[in-house]
Every structure is written in structure tokens, then in C-alpha cells.
Amino acid sequence: MVDFSPQKPCRILSLDGGGAKGFYTLGVLREIEGMVRCPLHEKFDLIFGTSTGAIIAALLALGRSVKEISVHYEKHVPTVMQAKSRRKKSLALAKLGDEIFKEDTFEKMKTGVGIVATRWVIERPMIFKTSIEQAHGRMGTFSPGFGVKVSDAVQASCSAFPFFERKMVKTDKGDLVELIDGGYCANNPTLYAIADAIMALKLPPEHIRVVSVGVGVYPSPKPSWFSTTKWAQKLMSVQLLQKTLEINTQSMDQLRHVLFRHVPTVRISDTFEQPEMATDMFEHNMTKLNILRQRGSESFAKQEQALQQLLS
């Protein structure tokens, strides 16, 4: 294990969930990668992600560049999000996972990782991790990612029920676990990442630095005058899910500030109020998604000096 200190702190990257709005996250990360001039797995000791953040976190930890991840997002995300049924969405998500992760396991990760999912039956988080040093207990039976393939763990983290089917995974101990989107327990996984650093890695707060990246906050799309009642009801359901995840995100960040205000943290997730920015997690219009990525770059610029200081 690395000997961390105030001069060589443990650097954490935390990535929120938010479906297609992960394009905003990629805009932020593109600029951070350009600033530090190295792959992000070389700069961050722990990378935690929920849902869309889990996809990005896993790919970064496997050594992929932000540009490579953006290519995958442009190819797959619109297809997943415009699928009409729960089953078709889940099949498209599975295709995404299998194509970009193939047979990768958590042993291949180049840095510490936390992929957040939610156990359906017992209503608790299940966090797929890379290193026994991140374990808070049951160290005698620890295995990276519970022996689950990265693709399956990421799909579980992204399975926003009821819009996606629940994801069943089998651990290397033979346990069958039914999982849904990690956003239901921690859409903003920063607290979990700090807990790993303090409770598992036994680091004092002054040895930790955190970059927490959200997906932005946007106006909700409005049904048009010719919308069917069924379409309007579906839109309302999407908005309810999104509101639930946004409340979770903000409450987790508020709690982080209360409990760990002494841990140096830069949070990037701007609010956009212009009507033309209306979007949700199922956005599949590439023109709008490209704008979200540009907004992420602009949000980085507001925090550039703070990030330089934090990551220097």
C-alpha cells in the first residue's frame, strides 16, 4: 500500500449517476485529463462511480482515456436510452457492457475502484471493489469484485428499475444476488469513497483529496400539446425517478459537507436553468448530448484553479 501523507495525499475521484447526462461528466474529465497530462488512473488512487459514473469509473481504472470512453458513449448510449421497453433497454445495456468490457475482471484494474449497486431484496448497497485494503470487514473471504465480471457489475449499477430489468449476478462464493441501480442508495458515491479512505485505508482526513463530479442539474422536459396520455405518464415517471436521484445526490453531498468538511474537496455539477437545456437521464439526441459535454468543459473552467491546487 502507498504511504500517503499531506505531501502525497490519497486522491479520490467520485462520479455521480445520471444516465445519458454522463456526457457532462466526460466534458469535465476531458479537461482534467488534459490538465494533469496523464491517464486518470495514474492520478487517482480511488475511483468510485454509480450508474453512468460506474461505466466511466471502470473504464478509467482499466486504463482507457476519456476520448476512448467518449467514443463508446457516442456509439452506445443513444441506443440504450431510446430502446422502448424495459427488456430492450436491458439487452442494449448488456450489449454495451459486453462489447466494451468483454471478459475483464476486477483484477485488471490499475487503481482502486468502487462500483456502487443496490441489493434488491435486502435494500442495502453492494460495492464492487478491487483491493482487500478497501474491505471494511470479512477480509478472510474478500475477492476483487466478488468474483463478478466488470461488465456484470457495471450493468447492475446502471439497472434503474423499473425502466431496466433487475440484474442477477453470481459471486465466486456461489451467491445469487439481485441488484438494481446504485443511485437508489448513493447516486453521489463520494461518502462511500471517503469512508474507504478513512475507515479501511486508515487515513487521516489531511491525507485525502477529493474530486466529485456530477452530471449537472437541468430543467425537466415538458410534454408537447400533441403528446398522448400514455407518453405524458411515462414522462412523469421518468421525472419522478430523476427527482428521487437528484434528492439523493444533494442530500449525500450535504452530509459529506457536514461530516467531512475538513477533507479538501472540489465538487463540479452546475445548475442550468435555460429552457433549451431541458433534458433527462434518457436523453438520446446526440446534438443535445454534445452540448452537455461542452457544458461540462465550461464547468471545469470555473473550478480550474481549485483543481490545480488540489491535484498538484
mmCIF file of C-alpha atoms in Angstrom:
data_model
loop_
_atom_site.group_PDB
_atom_site.id
_atom_site.type_symbol
_atom_site.label_atom_id
_atom_site.label_comp_id
_atom_site.label_asym_id
_atom_site.label_seq_id
_atom_site.Cartn_x
_atom_site.Cartn_y
_atom_site.Cartn_z
ATOM 1 C CA MET A 1 0.000 0.000 0.000
ATOM 2 C CA VAL A 2 1.206 3.511 -0.799
ATOM 3 C CA ASP A 3 2.329 5.575 2.193
ATOM 4 C CA PHE A 4 0.085 8.620 1.914
ATOM 5 C CA SER A 5 0.861 11.978 3.506
ATOM 6 C CA PRO A 6 -0.204 15.623 3.167
ATOM 7 C CA GLN A 7 2.572 15.950 0.561
ATOM 8 C CA LYS A 8 1.454 12.750 -1.225
ATOM 9 C CA PRO A 9 -2.271 12.527 -0.475
ATOM 10 C CA CYS A 10 -4.738 9.807 -1.417
ATOM 11 C CA ARG A 11 -6.643 11.273 -4.358
ATOM 12 C CA ILE A 12 -10.258 10.254 -4.855
ATOM 13 C CA LEU A 13 -12.365 10.688 -7.992
ATOM 14 C CA SER A 14 -16.112 10.247 -7.439
ATOM 15 C CA LEU A 15 -18.557 10.117 -10.354
ATOM 16 C CA ASP A 16 -22.348 10.526 -9.980
ATOM 17 C CA GLY A 17 -25.055 8.571 -11.711
ATOM 18 C CA GLY A 18 -27.361 10.192 -14.242
ATOM 19 C CA GLY A 19 -27.808 8.087 -17.362
ATOM 20 C CA ALA A 20 -27.109 9.903 -20.618
ATOM 21 C CA LYS A 21 -26.142 13.012 -18.659
ATOM 22 C CA GLY A 22 -22.809 11.275 -18.169
ATOM 23 C CA PHE A 23 -21.766 13.233 -21.257
ATOM 24 C CA TYR A 24 -21.465 16.235 -18.910
ATOM 25 C CA THR A 25 -19.117 14.165 -16.714
ATOM 26 C CA LEU A 26 -16.992 13.332 -19.749
ATOM 27 C CA GLY A 27 -16.703 17.036 -20.577
ATOM 28 C CA VAL A 28 -15.327 17.708 -17.096
ATOM 29 C CA LEU A 29 -12.967 14.719 -17.182
ATOM 30 C CA ARG A 30 -11.635 15.598 -20.639
ATOM 31 C CA GLU A 31 -10.344 18.862 -19.200
ATOM 32 C CA ILE A 32 -8.983 17.279 -16.011
ATOM 33 C CA GLU A 33 -7.089 14.698 -18.067
ATOM 34 C CA GLY A 34 -5.661 17.492 -20.210
ATOM 35 C CA MET A 35 -4.643 19.437 -17.111
ATOM 36 C CA VAL A 36 -2.815 16.586 -15.337
ATOM 37 C CA ARG A 37 -1.262 15.323 -18.613
ATOM 38 C CA CYS A 38 -1.559 11.641 -17.768
ATOM 39 C CA PRO A 39 -4.192 8.899 -17.741
ATOM 40 C CA LEU A 40 -6.545 9.482 -14.815
ATOM 41 C CA HIS A 41 -5.856 6.087 -13.243
ATOM 42 C CA GLU A 42 -2.307 7.339 -12.664
ATOM 43 C CA LYS A 43 -3.525 10.454 -10.841
ATOM 44 C CA PHE A 44 -6.306 8.972 -8.672
ATOM 45 C CA ASP A 45 -5.863 6.248 -6.053
ATOM 46 C CA LEU A 46 -9.594 5.532 -5.711
ATOM 47 C CA ILE A 47 -12.217 5.973 -8.437
ATOM 48 C CA PHE A 48 -15.824 5.449 -7.341
ATOM 49 C CA GLY A 49 -18.823 5.523 -9.661
ATOM 50 C CA THR A 50 -22.556 4.973 -9.649
ATOM 51 C CA SER A 51 -24.620 4.045 -12.727
ATOM 52 C CA THR A 52 -23.279 6.042 -15.690
ATOM 53 C CA GLY A 53 -20.450 7.049 -13.350
ATOM 54 C CA ALA A 54 -19.744 3.340 -12.829
ATOM 55 C CA ILE A 55 -19.200 2.819 -16.566
ATOM 56 C CA ILE A 56 -16.777 5.727 -16.707
ATOM 57 C CA ALA A 57 -15.024 4.804 -13.451
ATOM 58 C CA ALA A 58 -14.451 1.212 -14.555
ATOM 59 C CA LEU A 59 -13.085 2.237 -17.948
ATOM 60 C CA LEU A 60 -10.765 4.839 -16.418
ATOM 61 C CA ALA A 61 -9.464 2.273 -13.926
ATOM 62 C CA LEU A 62 -8.805 -0.163 -16.777
ATOM 63 C CA GLY A 63 -6.561 2.471 -18.347
ATOM 64 C CA ARG A 64 -8.864 3.922 -21.013
ATOM 65 C CA SER A 65 -8.601 7.589 -21.985
ATOM 66 C CA VAL A 66 -11.542 9.979 -21.738
ATOM 67 C CA LYS A 67 -11.541 10.217 -25.538
ATOM 68 C CA GLU A 68 -11.914 6.423 -25.847
ATOM 69 C CA ILE A 69 -14.774 6.451 -23.343
ATOM 70 C CA SER A 70 -16.492 9.263 -25.249
ATOM 71 C CA VAL A 71 -16.389 7.167 -28.428
ATOM 72 C CA HIS A 72 -18.127 4.317 -26.595
ATOM 73 C CA TYR A 73 -20.750 6.710 -25.222
ATOM 74 C CA GLU A 74 -21.492 8.177 -28.633
ATOM 75 C CA LYS A 75 -21.946 4.679 -30.065
ATOM 76 C CA HIS A 76 -23.959 3.021 -27.319
ATOM 77 C CA VAL A 77 -25.754 5.497 -25.049
ATOM 78 C CA PRO A 78 -28.341 6.781 -27.577
ATOM 79 C CA THR A 79 -29.171 3.165 -28.492
ATOM 80 C CA VAL A 80 -29.716 2.175 -24.852
ATOM 81 C CA MET A 81 -31.747 5.244 -23.974
ATOM 82 C CA GLN A 82 -34.125 5.189 -26.950
ATOM 83 C CA ALA A 83 -34.998 1.493 -26.535
ATOM 84 C CA LYS A 84 -38.760 1.341 -25.962
ATOM 85 C CA SER A 85 -39.223 -1.402 -23.378
ATOM 86 C CA ARG A 86 -37.563 -2.429 -20.130
ATOM 87 C CA ARG A 87 -36.343 -5.652 -21.727
ATOM 88 C CA LYS A 88 -34.914 -3.915 -24.795
ATOM 89 C CA LYS A 89 -33.150 -1.318 -22.641
ATOM 90 C CA SER A 90 -31.555 -4.066 -20.547
ATOM 91 C CA LEU A 91 -30.487 -6.007 -23.648
ATOM 92 C CA ALA A 92 -28.886 -2.863 -25.113
ATOM 93 C CA LEU A 93 -27.136 -2.198 -21.786
ATOM 94 C CA ALA A 94 -25.850 -5.788 -21.730
ATOM 95 C CA LYS A 95 -24.513 -5.377 -25.270
ATOM 96 C CA LEU A 96 -22.745 -2.171 -24.225
ATOM 97 C CA GLY A 97 -21.203 -3.891 -21.207
ATOM 98 C CA ASP A 98 -20.072 -6.995 -23.039
ATOM 99 C CA GLU A 99 -18.643 -5.082 -26.002
ATOM 100 C CA ILE A 100 -16.565 -2.570 -24.055
ATOM 101 C CA PHE A 101 -15.550 -4.731 -21.053
ATOM 102 C CA LYS A 102 -15.537 -8.191 -22.673
ATOM 103 C CA GLU A 103 -14.215 -10.677 -20.065
ATOM 104 C CA ASP A 104 -12.424 -8.091 -17.920
ATOM 105 C CA THR A 105 -12.299 -8.806 -14.191
ATOM 106 C CA PHE A 106 -11.551 -6.531 -11.260
ATOM 107 C CA GLU A 107 -8.020 -7.950 -11.042
ATOM 108 C CA LYS A 108 -7.257 -5.977 -14.226
ATOM 109 C CA MET A 109 -7.958 -2.610 -12.605
ATOM 110 C CA LYS A 110 -4.927 -0.302 -12.462
ATOM 111 C CA THR A 111 -6.151 1.640 -9.418
ATOM 112 C CA GLY A 112 -8.635 1.285 -6.565
ATOM 113 C CA VAL A 113 -12.277 1.171 -7.630
ATOM 114 C CA GLY A 114 -15.749 1.212 -6.108
ATOM 115 C CA ILE A 115 -18.743 0.327 -8.312
ATOM 116 C CA VAL A 116 -21.975 1.011 -6.411
ATOM 117 C CA ALA A 117 -25.105 -1.108 -6.877
ATOM 118 C CA THR A 118 -28.164 -1.736 -4.669
ATOM 119 C CA ARG A 119 -29.326 -5.110 -3.372
ATOM 120 C CA TRP A 120 -32.983 -5.516 -4.329
ATOM 121 C CA VAL A 121 -34.094 -7.918 -1.590
ATOM 122 C CA ILE A 122 -32.294 -6.593 1.496
ATOM 123 C CA GLU A 123 -32.210 -2.958 0.330
ATOM 124 C CA ARG A 124 -28.533 -2.354 1.047
ATOM 125 C CA PRO A 125 -25.591 -1.224 -1.080
ATOM 126 C CA MET A 126 -23.276 -3.709 -2.751
ATOM 127 C CA ILE A 127 -19.970 -2.107 -3.718
ATOM 128 C CA PHE A 128 -17.647 -3.945 -6.074
ATOM 129 C CA LYS A 129 -14.042 -3.167 -5.091
ATOM 130 C CA THR A 130 -10.585 -4.064 -6.329
ATOM 131 C CA SER A 131 -8.406 -4.407 -3.264
ATOM 132 C CA ILE A 132 -8.632 -6.185 0.072
ATOM 133 C CA GLU A 133 -7.244 -2.984 1.575
ATOM 134 C CA GLN A 134 -10.638 -1.382 0.795
ATOM 135 C CA ALA A 135 -12.513 -4.009 2.813
ATOM 136 C CA HIS A 136 -14.285 -2.861 5.985
ATOM 137 C CA GLY A 137 -14.734 -6.439 7.226
ATOM 138 C CA ARG A 138 -14.961 -10.087 6.125
ATOM 139 C CA MET A 139 -11.409 -9.819 4.845
ATOM 140 C CA GLY A 140 -10.941 -13.585 5.005
ATOM 141 C CA THR A 141 -13.407 -14.112 2.156
ATOM 142 C CA PHE A 142 -12.656 -10.952 0.144
ATOM 143 C CA SER A 143 -12.198 -11.297 -3.593
ATOM 144 C CA PRO A 144 -11.938 -8.457 -6.127
ATOM 145 C CA GLY A 145 -15.420 -7.519 -7.339
ATOM 146 C CA PHE A 146 -16.866 -10.551 -5.501
ATOM 147 C CA GLY A 147 -15.512 -12.557 -8.432
ATOM 148 C CA VAL A 148 -18.049 -10.923 -10.769
ATOM 149 C CA LYS A 149 -17.056 -9.719 -14.245
ATOM 150 C CA VAL A 150 -16.714 -5.951 -14.613
ATOM 151 C CA SER A 151 -19.427 -5.957 -17.285
ATOM 152 C CA ASP A 152 -21.972 -7.558 -14.932
ATOM 153 C CA ALA A 153 -21.107 -5.255 -12.023
ATOM 154 C CA VAL A 154 -21.455 -2.174 -14.207
ATOM 155 C CA GLN A 155 -24.753 -3.377 -15.689
ATOM 156 C CA ALA A 156 -26.070 -3.881 -12.148
ATOM 157 C CA SER A 157 -25.037 -0.367 -11.167
ATOM 158 C CA CYS A 158 -26.897 1.017 -14.205
ATOM 159 C CA SER A 159 -30.113 -1.007 -13.870
ATOM 160 C CA ALA A 160 -32.550 1.790 -12.994
ATOM 161 C CA PHE A 161 -35.625 -0.309 -12.210
ATOM 162 C CA PRO A 162 -38.423 -0.160 -13.360
ATOM 163 C CA PHE A 163 -37.042 1.263 -16.620
ATOM 164 C CA PHE A 164 -34.439 -1.519 -16.735
ATOM 165 C CA GLU A 165 -34.767 -5.101 -15.564
ATOM 166 C CA ARG A 166 -33.137 -6.073 -12.295
ATOM 167 C CA LYS A 167 -29.683 -7.619 -12.757
ATOM 168 C CA MET A 168 -28.817 -11.019 -11.298
ATOM 169 C CA VAL A 169 -25.133 -11.697 -10.592
ATOM 170 C CA LYS A 170 -23.400 -14.775 -9.218
ATOM 171 C CA THR A 171 -20.419 -14.287 -6.935
ATOM 172 C CA ASP A 172 -17.425 -16.604 -6.776
ATOM 173 C CA LYS A 173 -18.862 -17.931 -3.488
ATOM 174 C CA GLY A 174 -21.938 -19.142 -5.380
ATOM 175 C CA ASP A 175 -24.315 -16.476 -4.061
ATOM 176 C CA LEU A 176 -27.013 -15.250 -6.461
ATOM 177 C CA VAL A 177 -27.673 -11.552 -5.830
ATOM 178 C CA GLU A 178 -30.422 -9.476 -7.456
ATOM 179 C CA LEU A 179 -29.303 -5.877 -7.992
ATOM 180 C CA ILE A 180 -30.647 -2.537 -9.184
ATOM 181 C CA ASP A 181 -29.173 0.890 -9.886
ATOM 182 C CA GLY A 182 -26.677 2.138 -7.325
ATOM 183 C CA GLY A 183 -28.357 5.534 -7.470
ATOM 184 C CA TYR A 184 -31.081 4.294 -5.138
ATOM 185 C CA CYS A 185 -28.576 4.180 -2.274
ATOM 186 C CA ALA A 186 -25.807 6.584 -3.359
ATOM 187 C CA ASN A 187 -26.239 8.411 -6.644
ATOM 188 C CA ASN A 188 -23.321 10.532 -5.441
ATOM 189 C CA PRO A 189 -20.815 7.949 -4.112
ATOM 190 C CA THR A 190 -18.360 10.421 -2.558
ATOM 191 C CA LEU A 191 -19.242 9.477 1.026
ATOM 192 C CA TYR A 192 -18.567 5.812 0.319
ATOM 193 C CA ALA A 193 -15.183 6.665 -1.205
ATOM 194 C CA ILE A 194 -14.170 8.832 1.768
ATOM 195 C CA ALA A 195 -15.306 6.048 4.110
ATOM 196 C CA ASP A 196 -12.942 3.653 2.308
ATOM 197 C CA ALA A 197 -10.062 6.082 2.720
ATOM 198 C CA ILE A 198 -10.703 6.806 6.406
ATOM 199 C CA MET A 199 -12.169 3.549 7.732
ATOM 200 C CA ALA A 200 -10.496 0.922 5.529
ATOM 201 C CA LEU A 201 -7.221 2.553 4.488
ATOM 202 C CA LYS A 202 -6.955 4.191 7.964
ATOM 203 C CA LEU A 203 -6.016 7.591 6.557
ATOM 204 C CA PRO A 204 -6.431 10.837 8.486
ATOM 205 C CA PRO A 205 -8.515 13.497 6.679
ATOM 206 C CA GLU A 206 -5.459 15.631 5.959
ATOM 207 C CA HIS A 207 -4.087 12.814 3.786
ATOM 208 C CA ILE A 208 -7.107 12.830 1.458
ATOM 209 C CA ARG A 209 -8.107 14.963 -1.546
ATOM 210 C CA VAL A 210 -11.446 14.537 -3.373
ATOM 211 C CA VAL A 211 -12.748 15.496 -6.816
ATOM 212 C CA SER A 212 -16.504 14.879 -7.005
ATOM 213 C CA VAL A 213 -18.117 15.185 -10.449
ATOM 214 C CA GLY A 214 -21.870 15.285 -11.012
ATOM 215 C CA VAL A 215 -23.917 15.333 -14.200
ATOM 216 C CA GLY A 216 -25.394 18.825 -13.864
ATOM 217 C CA VAL A 217 -28.944 19.826 -12.971
ATOM 218 C CA TYR A 218 -31.357 20.710 -15.779
ATOM 219 C CA PRO A 219 -34.992 21.755 -16.306
ATOM 220 C CA SER A 220 -37.340 18.825 -16.872
ATOM 221 C CA PRO A 221 -38.675 18.291 -20.402
ATOM 222 C CA LYS A 222 -42.331 19.249 -20.815
ATOM 223 C CA PRO A 223 -44.890 17.198 -22.752
ATOM 224 C CA SER A 224 -45.903 18.823 -26.027
ATOM 225 C CA TRP A 225 -49.535 19.653 -26.823
ATOM 226 C CA PHE A 226 -49.899 16.626 -29.107
ATOM 227 C CA SER A 227 -48.484 14.123 -26.592
ATOM 228 C CA THR A 228 -50.539 11.051 -25.793
ATOM 229 C CA THR A 229 -51.693 10.437 -22.237
ATOM 230 C CA LYS A 230 -49.509 7.312 -22.087
ATOM 231 C CA TRP A 231 -46.412 9.265 -23.165
ATOM 232 C CA ALA A 232 -47.152 12.027 -20.655
ATOM 233 C CA GLN A 233 -47.498 9.459 -17.859
ATOM 234 C CA LYS A 234 -44.174 7.878 -18.802
ATOM 235 C CA LEU A 235 -42.536 11.304 -18.782
ATOM 236 C CA MET A 236 -43.937 11.906 -15.312
ATOM 237 C CA SER A 237 -42.483 8.564 -14.135
ATOM 238 C CA VAL A 238 -39.072 9.486 -15.552
ATOM 239 C CA GLN A 239 -39.242 12.852 -13.823
ATOM 240 C CA LEU A 240 -40.140 11.188 -10.530
ATOM 241 C CA LEU A 241 -37.142 8.842 -10.826
ATOM 242 C CA GLN A 242 -34.890 11.712 -11.743
ATOM 243 C CA LYS A 243 -36.140 13.838 -8.835
ATOM 244 C CA THR A 244 -35.521 10.905 -6.474
ATOM 245 C CA LEU A 245 -31.942 10.554 -7.702
ATOM 246 C CA GLU A 246 -31.300 14.303 -7.544
ATOM 247 C CA ILE A 247 -32.572 14.462 -3.952
ATOM 248 C CA ASN A 248 -30.295 11.542 -3.106
ATOM 249 C CA THR A 249 -27.355 13.285 -4.793
ATOM 250 C CA GLN A 250 -27.850 16.590 -2.993
ATOM 251 C CA SER A 251 -28.501 15.016 0.420
ATOM 252 C CA MET A 252 -25.359 12.865 0.138
ATOM 253 C CA ASP A 253 -23.304 15.923 -0.752
ATOM 254 C CA GLN A 254 -24.780 17.907 2.128
ATOM 255 C CA LEU A 255 -23.971 15.057 4.504
ATOM 256 C CA ARG A 256 -20.434 14.884 3.089
ATOM 257 C CA HIS A 257 -20.026 18.575 3.810
ATOM 258 C CA VAL A 258 -21.291 18.178 7.383
ATOM 259 C CA LEU A 259 -19.229 15.098 8.245
ATOM 260 C CA PHE A 260 -16.081 15.678 6.199
ATOM 261 C CA ARG A 261 -15.844 19.412 5.577
ATOM 262 C CA HIS A 262 -12.201 19.149 6.676
ATOM 263 C CA VAL A 263 -11.430 16.840 3.702
ATOM 264 C CA PRO A 264 -10.371 19.101 0.801
ATOM 265 C CA THR A 265 -12.994 18.566 -1.907
ATOM 266 C CA VAL A 266 -13.839 20.121 -5.254
ATOM 267 C CA ARG A 267 -17.424 19.435 -6.365
ATOM 268 C CA ILE A 268 -18.336 20.077 -10.014
ATOM 269 C CA SER A 269 -22.012 19.933 -11.007
ATOM 270 C CA ASP A 270 -23.581 23.165 -12.220
ATOM 271 C CA THR A 271 -27.278 24.019 -12.460
ATOM 272 C CA PHE A 272 -28.650 25.127 -15.839
ATOM 273 C CA GLU A 273 -31.965 26.953 -15.896
ATOM 274 C CA GLN A 274 -32.338 27.850 -19.578
ATOM 275 C CA PRO A 275 -35.417 26.138 -21.118
ATOM 276 C CA GLU A 276 -33.361 24.906 -24.064
ATOM 277 C CA MET A 277 -31.236 22.871 -21.624
ATOM 278 C CA ALA A 278 -34.231 20.738 -20.599
ATOM 279 C CA THR A 279 -33.168 17.081 -20.555
ATOM 280 C CA ASP A 280 -33.316 13.909 -18.502
ATOM 281 C CA MET A 281 -31.343 10.722 -17.931
ATOM 282 C CA PHE A 282 -32.880 9.044 -21.023
ATOM 283 C CA GLU A 283 -31.785 11.736 -23.481
ATOM 284 C CA HIS A 284 -30.694 10.239 -26.814
ATOM 285 C CA ASN A 285 -30.391 13.281 -29.070
ATOM 286 C CA MET A 286 -26.666 13.473 -29.849
ATOM 287 C CA THR A 287 -26.850 17.203 -30.578
ATOM 288 C CA LYS A 288 -28.064 17.844 -27.040
ATOM 289 C CA LEU A 289 -25.666 15.310 -25.526
ATOM 290 C CA ASN A 290 -22.782 17.043 -27.258
ATOM 291 C CA ILE A 291 -23.940 20.310 -25.670
ATOM 292 C CA LEU A 292 -23.922 18.627 -22.247
ATOM 293 C CA ARG A 293 -20.315 17.586 -22.808
ATOM 294 C CA GLN A 294 -19.420 21.170 -23.688
ATOM 295 C CA ARG A 295 -21.198 22.382 -20.548
ATOM 296 C CA GLY A 296 -19.011 20.012 -18.561
ATOM 297 C CA SER A 297 -15.905 21.611 -20.041
ATOM 298 C CA GLU A 298 -17.244 25.042 -19.105
ATOM 299 C CA SER A 299 -17.937 23.898 -15.543
ATOM 300 C CA PHE A 300 -14.349 22.664 -15.285
ATOM 301 C CA ALA A 301 -13.105 26.121 -16.233
ATOM 302 C CA LYS A 302 -14.868 27.635 -13.209
ATOM 303 C CA GLN A 303 -13.005 25.261 -10.894
ATOM 304 C CA GLU A 304 -9.709 25.001 -12.773
ATOM 305 C CA GLN A 305 -7.620 26.898 -10.265
ATOM 306 C CA ALA A 306 -9.046 24.931 -7.317
ATOM 307 C CA LEU A 307 -8.411 21.658 -9.164
ATOM 308 C CA GLN A 308 -4.844 22.617 -9.991
ATOM 309 C CA GLN A 309 -4.197 23.290 -6.333
ATOM 310 C CA LEU A 310 -5.912 20.081 -5.210
ATOM 311 C CA LEU A 311 -4.152 17.832 -7.732
ATOM 312 C CA SER A 312 -0.705 19.439 -7.830
#
